[in-house]
Amino acid sequence: MNTTLSWLKAYVPELNVTAQEFTDAMTLTGTKVEGFTEADRDLENIVIGQILKIEPHPDADKLVVCQVDIGKGEPTQIVTGAPNVAVGQKIPVVLDGGRVAGGHDGKLTEGGIRIKKGKLRGVESNGMMCSIEELGSTRDLYPEAPENGIYIFPEDAVVGSDAIEALGLHDVTFEFEITSNRVDCFSVLGIAREAAATFGKEFVPPVVKETGNGEDVHDYVKVTVKDPDLCPRYTARVVKNIKIAPSPKWMQRRLAAAGIRPINNIVDITNYVMEEYGQPMHAFDYDTLAGHEIVVRRAAKDEMFTTLDGQQRKMDENVVMICDGEKSVGIGGIMGGENSMITDDVKTMLFEAACFDGTNIRLSSKRIGLRTDASAKFEKGLDPNNAEAAINRACQLVEELGAGEVVGGMIDVYTTRKEPVRISFEPEKINAYLGTDISENDMIRYFQKIDLIYDAKAREVIAPTFRHDLFRTADLAEEVARFYGYDNIPTTLPSGEATAGKLPFELRVREMAEDVAEYCGFSQGYVYSFESPKVFDKLLLPEDSPLRNAVKIQNPLGEDFSIMRTTPVNGMLTSLAFNYNHRNKDVRLYELGNVYLPKALPLTELPDERMQLTLGFYGEGDFFVMKGVVEELMERLGIMDRLTYDPSDKKPFLHPGRQADICLGKEKIGYLGEVHPTVAASYGIGEKAYLAVLDMPTVTKHASFDRKYEGITRFPAVSRDISMVVPRKVLAGQIEDVILQRGGKILESCRLFDLYEGVQIKPGFKSVAYSITFRAKDRTLEEADISAAMKKIWNGLEALGIEIRS
């Protein structure tokens, strides 16, 4: 929301602060100022001058030489090319050494443009006459300014006085970031109230006087609200003998500063009150209302309606419509209709100030594709008690501006009155919340600054209905804190019984995965959950792959972001390819992110969102390096002893001979392998790349941080080497399983130390050698112990078709 300092000063007259002081103080008390623009930032030494004489330039057809009175006795000579100069005009003049904001094209120059006296085509010029653009403003704020040429002041302007002051440009426009719970601050009065409280000044709201002639508005119009749940209050007044004219300059400039284009006095009054009170209003042409009746009802299904912008829109039964006796004339809380708009021929009009259900307005606005300044305010939930003050203020402005004759009385359909909220005042609790020692009287003084009433007898604070955010003691504590000063609250330790907090088990497992990945040299990355259907072809997935069953986005940004990902592989390969193409060497990345697996398509329930740990690298390393990283994590999670690998499942995006599923017993928890060369090439990765994917919910189910430590034995170990000729189809893991199962309690470890395939080994076989270590915890092992264990191991290995070499 934007407003000017001059508008705020209209309600806080003693507000004499700089723009930066205002910004800092308001932000600290909770009304955040995003930024400000000083209208006179680059304007200096500019006065009002009067043209006394004009002569043609002796050496230029498009230039003239003017003698200008600037209030210093002797006239000043200025050469100009402005096409609209005339003798007697009063114009803005920047004198020697002064500054202006920009040029005729409206482009502002940082720091402004310094003006110095000099010669134009041989004739001395001691200053410059200014257009409104050169004064850093626009014709939106000053519609009386000519499109091309210098700005001309009215005849009563004082020669020699400050031109910037006369134009009202000694002003600042502030941009506020208002949170949705502070609906009252979506108005100039709300911000002014906060400014008065912040700076300890008096808040002077406009005094709304009684308006209206001796007639009764009920004789003019009838109002019926059929759906009070969607429209809790509807007020209406009638104005006759309308006189359409431009609104006064002060109103036009305030509206323009707020980003609203001035139109005419009637429309400007409704917009002005909307900004001033935060209450949207609408004006109907009374003579176009059939039966001189207003009916508030739900729209018919698929009802078509043409709004003020000339667009025909389709309604549904949840949209609130404002109707007359025969037809719809407006969409409640969003926009009026073309069939009842105010034109220059209007004679009598109906003013409307209503309150609509905020949630309904937000949803309706989204469904019909129309969001306006009014709907932006209504959707936050307005105070119904504000409607009466706003419509009376509008009628007061109508009379003050001579825009029409207000009919006496007001129609008010108010079904359930909103009452102020009463909150128990417990200063001890407030101090406990804040860790402060603020006195009760100081707290009450803070409350009174923002129109909260203290009921001493009931020990309650009464919050006005425009404060939608105050319901409980914690809310009062926030009000105390922001006016006491957050920077004044001391640092204190929490009171009460101490509790030992720690992360949930799932997050501890996830944290361990991050620690292991980063310890092993992987950097964390993030990728989109939205992907393109083309990803499945790049990964060589068959047409019947379940991974192709993806959730489709109803309103995607484009085809490349039209589905929810079912595998994290594309994101990882895309990130690796990006780094490879930027010539980064030895890149290691990991990601913890969800995949989205639908239980049925089309969706009948939410998809299964599964967290996956994805590891990827290229450069230094191979399949076994990736396997080592996985095993490091499994070791930390206490499940290494149950880890197995199954190479039987073939994933098309991995190398057919260098991949395996990662299992715990018979349950699959992930997979790892080298990226298929065709897939790597399609992503633009010019060297071998490796992936590992772990399903974190499954891993978490088996993980444990329990550890049992044993003392170091005092007895020596005994090692035996075993060399075998093994069929190529037999895996090292199968051999290790036999050794571990048959080695007995005295087996301490086994280690593969040699693997050979060549001409010395018969076809279809490979040579494998293991070092096996035995140790007893209670004695020194004898040869008989070792021989018995080795005999069992040999027998088990021979069952796999393995030949033991002597």
mmCIF file of N, CA and C in Angstrom, residues 113-178:
data_model
loop_
_atom_site.group_PDB
_atom_site.id
_atom_site.type_symbol
_atom_site.label_atom_id
_atom_site.label_comp_id
_atom_site.label_asym_id
_atom_site.label_seq_id
_atom_site.Cartn_x
_atom_site.Cartn_y
_atom_site.Cartn_z
ATOM 1 N N ILE A 113 19.861 16.902 -12.667
ATOM 2 C CA ILE A 113 20.703 17.611 -13.640
ATOM 3 C C ILE A 113 20.989 19.012 -13.102
ATOM 4 N N ARG A 114 22.241 19.349 -12.986
ATOM 5 C CA ARG A 114 22.644 20.672 -12.499
ATOM 6 C C ARG A 114 22.529 21.689 -13.638
ATOM 7 N N ILE A 115 21.866 22.821 -13.358
ATOM 8 C CA ILE A 115 21.659 23.865 -14.364
ATOM 9 C C ILE A 115 22.638 25.016 -14.099
ATOM 10 N N LYS A 116 23.355 25.420 -15.131
ATOM 11 C CA LYS A 116 24.313 26.530 -15.012
ATOM 12 C C LYS A 116 24.038 27.545 -16.117
ATOM 13 N N LYS A 117 24.290 28.806 -15.788
ATOM 14 C CA LYS A 117 24.093 29.831 -16.810
ATOM 15 C C LYS A 117 25.143 29.677 -17.902
ATOM 16 N N GLY A 118 24.741 30.051 -19.103
ATOM 17 C CA GLY A 118 25.632 29.918 -20.246
ATOM 18 C C GLY A 118 25.023 30.575 -21.456
ATOM 19 N N LYS A 119 25.472 30.184 -22.625
ATOM 20 C CA LYS A 119 24.965 30.781 -23.856
ATOM 21 C C LYS A 119 24.354 29.695 -24.731
ATOM 22 N N LEU A 120 23.183 30.015 -25.304
ATOM 23 C CA LEU A 120 22.532 29.146 -26.266
ATOM 24 C C LEU A 120 22.567 29.832 -27.625
ATOM 25 N N ARG A 121 23.348 29.261 -28.523
ATOM 26 C CA ARG A 121 23.522 29.840 -29.867
ATOM 27 C C ARG A 121 23.924 31.308 -29.790
ATOM 28 N N GLY A 122 24.815 31.591 -28.839
ATOM 29 C CA GLY A 122 25.376 32.921 -28.738
ATOM 30 C C GLY A 122 24.638 33.893 -27.855
ATOM 31 N N VAL A 123 23.487 33.511 -27.284
ATOM 32 C CA VAL A 123 22.699 34.410 -26.442
ATOM 33 C C VAL A 123 22.747 33.893 -25.001
ATOM 34 N N GLU A 124 23.007 34.761 -24.049
ATOM 35 C CA GLU A 124 23.135 34.399 -22.641
ATOM 36 C C GLU A 124 21.790 33.922 -22.085
ATOM 37 N N SER A 125 21.847 32.806 -21.294
ATOM 38 C CA SER A 125 20.657 32.272 -20.617
ATOM 39 C C SER A 125 21.036 31.988 -19.181
ATOM 40 N N ASN A 126 20.267 32.528 -18.219
ATOM 41 C CA ASN A 126 20.616 32.456 -16.789
ATOM 42 C C ASN A 126 19.760 31.467 -16.008
ATOM 43 N N GLY A 127 19.144 30.547 -16.687
ATOM 44 C CA GLY A 127 18.312 29.566 -16.000
ATOM 45 C C GLY A 127 17.540 28.735 -17.000
ATOM 46 N N MET A 128 16.507 28.053 -16.500
ATOM 47 C CA MET A 128 15.712 27.209 -17.382
ATOM 48 C C MET A 128 14.277 27.153 -16.886
ATOM 49 N N MET A 129 13.320 27.252 -17.811
ATOM 50 C CA MET A 129 11.912 27.034 -17.493
ATOM 51 C C MET A 129 11.643 25.530 -17.512
ATOM 52 N N CYS A 130 10.744 25.081 -16.643
ATOM 53 C CA CYS A 130 10.609 23.633 -16.413
ATOM 54 C C CYS A 130 9.241 23.105 -16.834
ATOM 55 N N SER A 131 9.268 21.912 -17.421
ATOM 56 C CA SER A 131 8.045 21.131 -17.625
ATOM 57 C C SER A 131 7.776 20.335 -16.355
ATOM 58 N N ILE A 132 6.602 19.729 -16.269
ATOM 59 C CA ILE A 132 6.274 18.953 -15.071
ATOM 60 C C ILE A 132 7.166 17.710 -14.978
ATOM 61 N N GLU A 133 7.586 17.170 -16.137
ATOM 62 C CA GLU A 133 8.478 16.011 -16.128
ATOM 63 C C GLU A 133 9.859 16.386 -15.602
ATOM 64 N N GLU A 134 10.305 17.578 -15.922
ATOM 65 C CA GLU A 134 11.611 18.031 -15.431
ATOM 66 C C GLU A 134 11.585 18.296 -13.936
ATOM 67 N N LEU A 135 10.384 18.401 -13.390
ATOM 68 C CA LEU A 135 10.238 18.547 -11.941
ATOM 69 C C LEU A 135 10.036 17.191 -11.256
ATOM 70 N N GLY A 136 10.264 16.109 -12.003
ATOM 71 C CA GLY A 136 10.222 14.772 -11.420
ATOM 72 C C GLY A 136 8.843 14.221 -11.226
ATOM 73 N N SER A 137 7.816 14.832 -11.869
ATOM 74 C CA SER A 137 6.460 14.360 -11.705
ATOM 75 C C SER A 137 5.883 14.001 -13.081
ATOM 76 N N THR A 138 4.584 13.743 -13.127
ATOM 77 C CA THR A 138 3.943 13.328 -14.368
ATOM 78 C C THR A 138 2.590 14.008 -14.516
ATOM 79 N N ARG A 139 2.031 13.867 -15.705
ATOM 80 C CA ARG A 139 0.707 14.427 -15.956
ATOM 81 C C ARG A 139 -0.395 13.620 -15.278
ATOM 82 N N ASP A 140 -0.077 12.415 -14.779
ATOM 83 C CA ASP A 140 -1.062 11.679 -13.978
ATOM 84 C C ASP A 140 -1.346 12.421 -12.676
ATOM 85 N N LEU A 141 -0.286 12.995 -12.082
ATOM 86 C CA LEU A 141 -0.451 13.772 -10.853
ATOM 87 C C LEU A 141 -0.889 15.200 -11.138
ATOM 88 N N TYR A 142 -0.495 15.735 -12.289
ATOM 89 C CA TYR A 142 -0.804 17.117 -12.655
ATOM 90 C C TYR A 142 -1.436 17.126 -14.049
ATOM 91 N N PRO A 143 -2.690 16.687 -14.145
ATOM 92 C CA PRO A 143 -3.327 16.578 -15.474
ATOM 93 C C PRO A 143 -3.471 17.916 -16.184
ATOM 94 N N GLU A 144 -3.364 19.041 -15.441
ATOM 95 C CA GLU A 144 -3.480 20.349 -16.082
ATOM 96 C C GLU A 144 -2.206 20.736 -16.821
ATOM 97 N N ALA A 145 -1.123 19.979 -16.579
ATOM 98 C CA ALA A 145 0.143 20.290 -17.250
ATOM 99 C C ALA A 145 0.035 19.976 -18.741
ATOM 100 N N PRO A 146 0.642 20.802 -19.602
ATOM 101 C CA PRO A 146 0.588 20.530 -21.038
ATOM 102 C C PRO A 146 1.385 19.282 -21.393
ATOM 103 N N GLU A 147 0.990 18.627 -22.470
ATOM 104 C CA GLU A 147 1.687 17.417 -22.892
ATOM 105 C C GLU A 147 3.104 17.731 -23.347
ATOM 106 N N ASN A 148 3.277 18.848 -24.017
ATOM 107 C CA ASN A 148 4.607 19.299 -24.431
ATOM 108 C C ASN A 148 4.738 20.771 -24.066
ATOM 109 N N GLY A 149 5.701 21.082 -23.243
ATOM 110 C CA GLY A 149 5.875 22.482 -22.877
ATOM 111 C C GLY A 149 6.056 22.671 -21.396
ATOM 112 N N ILE A 150 6.252 23.921 -20.998
ATOM 113 C CA ILE A 150 6.500 24.241 -19.599
ATOM 114 C C ILE A 150 5.198 24.230 -18.812
ATOM 115 N N TYR A 151 5.325 24.017 -17.495
ATOM 116 C CA TYR A 151 4.163 24.044 -16.619
ATOM 117 C C TYR A 151 3.770 25.501 -16.356
ATOM 118 N N ILE A 152 2.465 25.787 -16.303
ATOM 119 C CA ILE A 152 1.969 27.145 -16.096
ATOM 120 C C ILE A 152 1.171 27.195 -14.798
ATOM 121 N N PHE A 153 1.578 28.069 -13.872
ATOM 122 C CA PHE A 153 0.894 28.231 -12.598
ATOM 123 C C PHE A 153 -0.373 29.075 -12.785
ATOM 124 N N PRO A 154 -1.335 28.949 -11.847
ATOM 125 C CA PRO A 154 -2.505 29.843 -11.892
ATOM 126 C C PRO A 154 -2.093 31.291 -11.622
ATOM 127 N N GLU A 155 -3.003 32.207 -11.900
ATOM 128 C CA GLU A 155 -2.686 33.639 -11.821
ATOM 129 C C GLU A 155 -2.359 34.102 -10.408
ATOM 130 N N ASP A 156 -2.879 33.390 -9.386
ATOM 131 C CA ASP A 156 -2.651 33.844 -8.007
ATOM 132 C C ASP A 156 -1.306 33.361 -7.440
ATOM 133 N N ALA A 157 -0.501 32.677 -8.230
ATOM 134 C CA ALA A 157 0.816 32.242 -7.758
ATOM 135 C C ALA A 157 1.697 33.454 -7.460
ATOM 136 N N VAL A 158 2.510 33.342 -6.410
ATOM 137 C CA VAL A 158 3.346 34.463 -5.957
ATOM 138 C C VAL A 158 4.718 34.384 -6.624
ATOM 139 N N VAL A 159 5.059 35.432 -7.393
ATOM 140 C CA VAL A 159 6.341 35.483 -8.088
ATOM 141 C C VAL A 159 7.485 35.501 -7.079
ATOM 142 N N GLY A 160 8.512 34.697 -7.325
ATOM 143 C CA GLY A 160 9.677 34.638 -6.454
ATOM 144 C C GLY A 160 9.573 33.617 -5.344
ATOM 145 N N SER A 161 8.370 33.035 -5.140
ATOM 146 C CA SER A 161 8.205 32.034 -4.085
ATOM 147 C C SER A 161 8.692 30.670 -4.561
ATOM 148 N N ASP A 162 8.766 29.731 -3.629
ATOM 149 C CA ASP A 162 9.265 28.381 -3.909
ATOM 150 C C ASP A 162 8.278 27.643 -4.813
ATOM 151 N N ALA A 163 8.716 27.322 -6.027
ATOM 152 C CA ALA A 163 7.835 26.632 -6.972
ATOM 153 C C ALA A 163 7.520 25.212 -6.503
ATOM 154 N N ILE A 164 8.466 24.569 -5.846
ATOM 155 C CA ILE A 164 8.258 23.198 -5.370
ATOM 156 C C ILE A 164 7.203 23.173 -4.273
ATOM 157 N N GLU A 165 7.237 24.191 -3.407
ATOM 158 C CA GLU A 165 6.223 24.312 -2.357
ATOM 159 C C GLU A 165 4.853 24.531 -2.977
ATOM 160 N N ALA A 166 4.794 25.417 -3.994
ATOM 161 C CA ALA A 166 3.514 25.716 -4.637
ATOM 162 C C ALA A 166 2.916 24.493 -5.317
ATOM 163 N N LEU A 167 3.753 23.625 -5.828
ATOM 164 C CA LEU A 167 3.275 22.415 -6.489
ATOM 165 C C LEU A 167 3.007 21.271 -5.508
ATOM 166 N N GLY A 168 3.354 21.462 -4.249
ATOM 167 C CA GLY A 168 3.144 20.400 -3.264
ATOM 168 C C GLY A 168 4.114 19.250 -3.407
ATOM 169 N N LEU A 169 5.295 19.542 -3.947
ATOM 170 C CA LEU A 169 6.267 18.481 -4.181
ATOM 171 C C LEU A 169 7.236 18.278 -3.021
ATOM 172 N N HIS A 170 7.110 19.069 -1.965
ATOM 173 C CA HIS A 170 7.887 18.778 -0.763
ATOM 174 C C HIS A 170 7.160 17.663 -0.010
ATOM 175 N N ASP A 171 7.160 16.491 -0.587
ATOM 176 C CA ASP A 171 6.369 15.385 -0.061
ATOM 177 C C ASP A 171 7.120 14.078 -0.258
ATOM 178 N N VAL A 172 6.682 13.057 0.463
ATOM 179 C CA VAL A 172 7.299 11.734 0.390
ATOM 180 C C VAL A 172 6.195 10.702 0.207
ATOM 181 N N THR A 173 6.399 9.770 -0.714
ATOM 182 C CA THR A 173 5.471 8.647 -0.884
ATOM 183 C C THR A 173 6.093 7.405 -0.259
ATOM 184 N N PHE A 174 5.372 6.798 0.681
ATOM 185 C CA PHE A 174 5.855 5.600 1.375
ATOM 186 C C PHE A 174 5.151 4.364 0.822
ATOM 187 N N GLU A 175 5.910 3.302 0.700
ATOM 188 C CA GLU A 175 5.343 2.007 0.324
ATOM 189 C C GLU A 175 5.366 1.104 1.552
ATOM 190 N N PHE A 176 4.184 0.624 1.960
ATOM 191 C CA PHE A 176 4.056 -0.185 3.170
ATOM 192 C C PHE A 176 3.829 -1.650 2.807
ATOM 193 N N GLU A 177 4.410 -2.532 3.608
ATOM 194 C CA GLU A 177 4.093 -3.962 3.517
ATOM 195 C C GLU A 177 3.186 -4.300 4.694
ATOM 196 N N ILE A 178 1.906 -4.478 4.409
ATOM 197 C CA ILE A 178 0.919 -4.721 5.464
ATOM 198 C C ILE A 178 0.600 -6.205 5.517
#
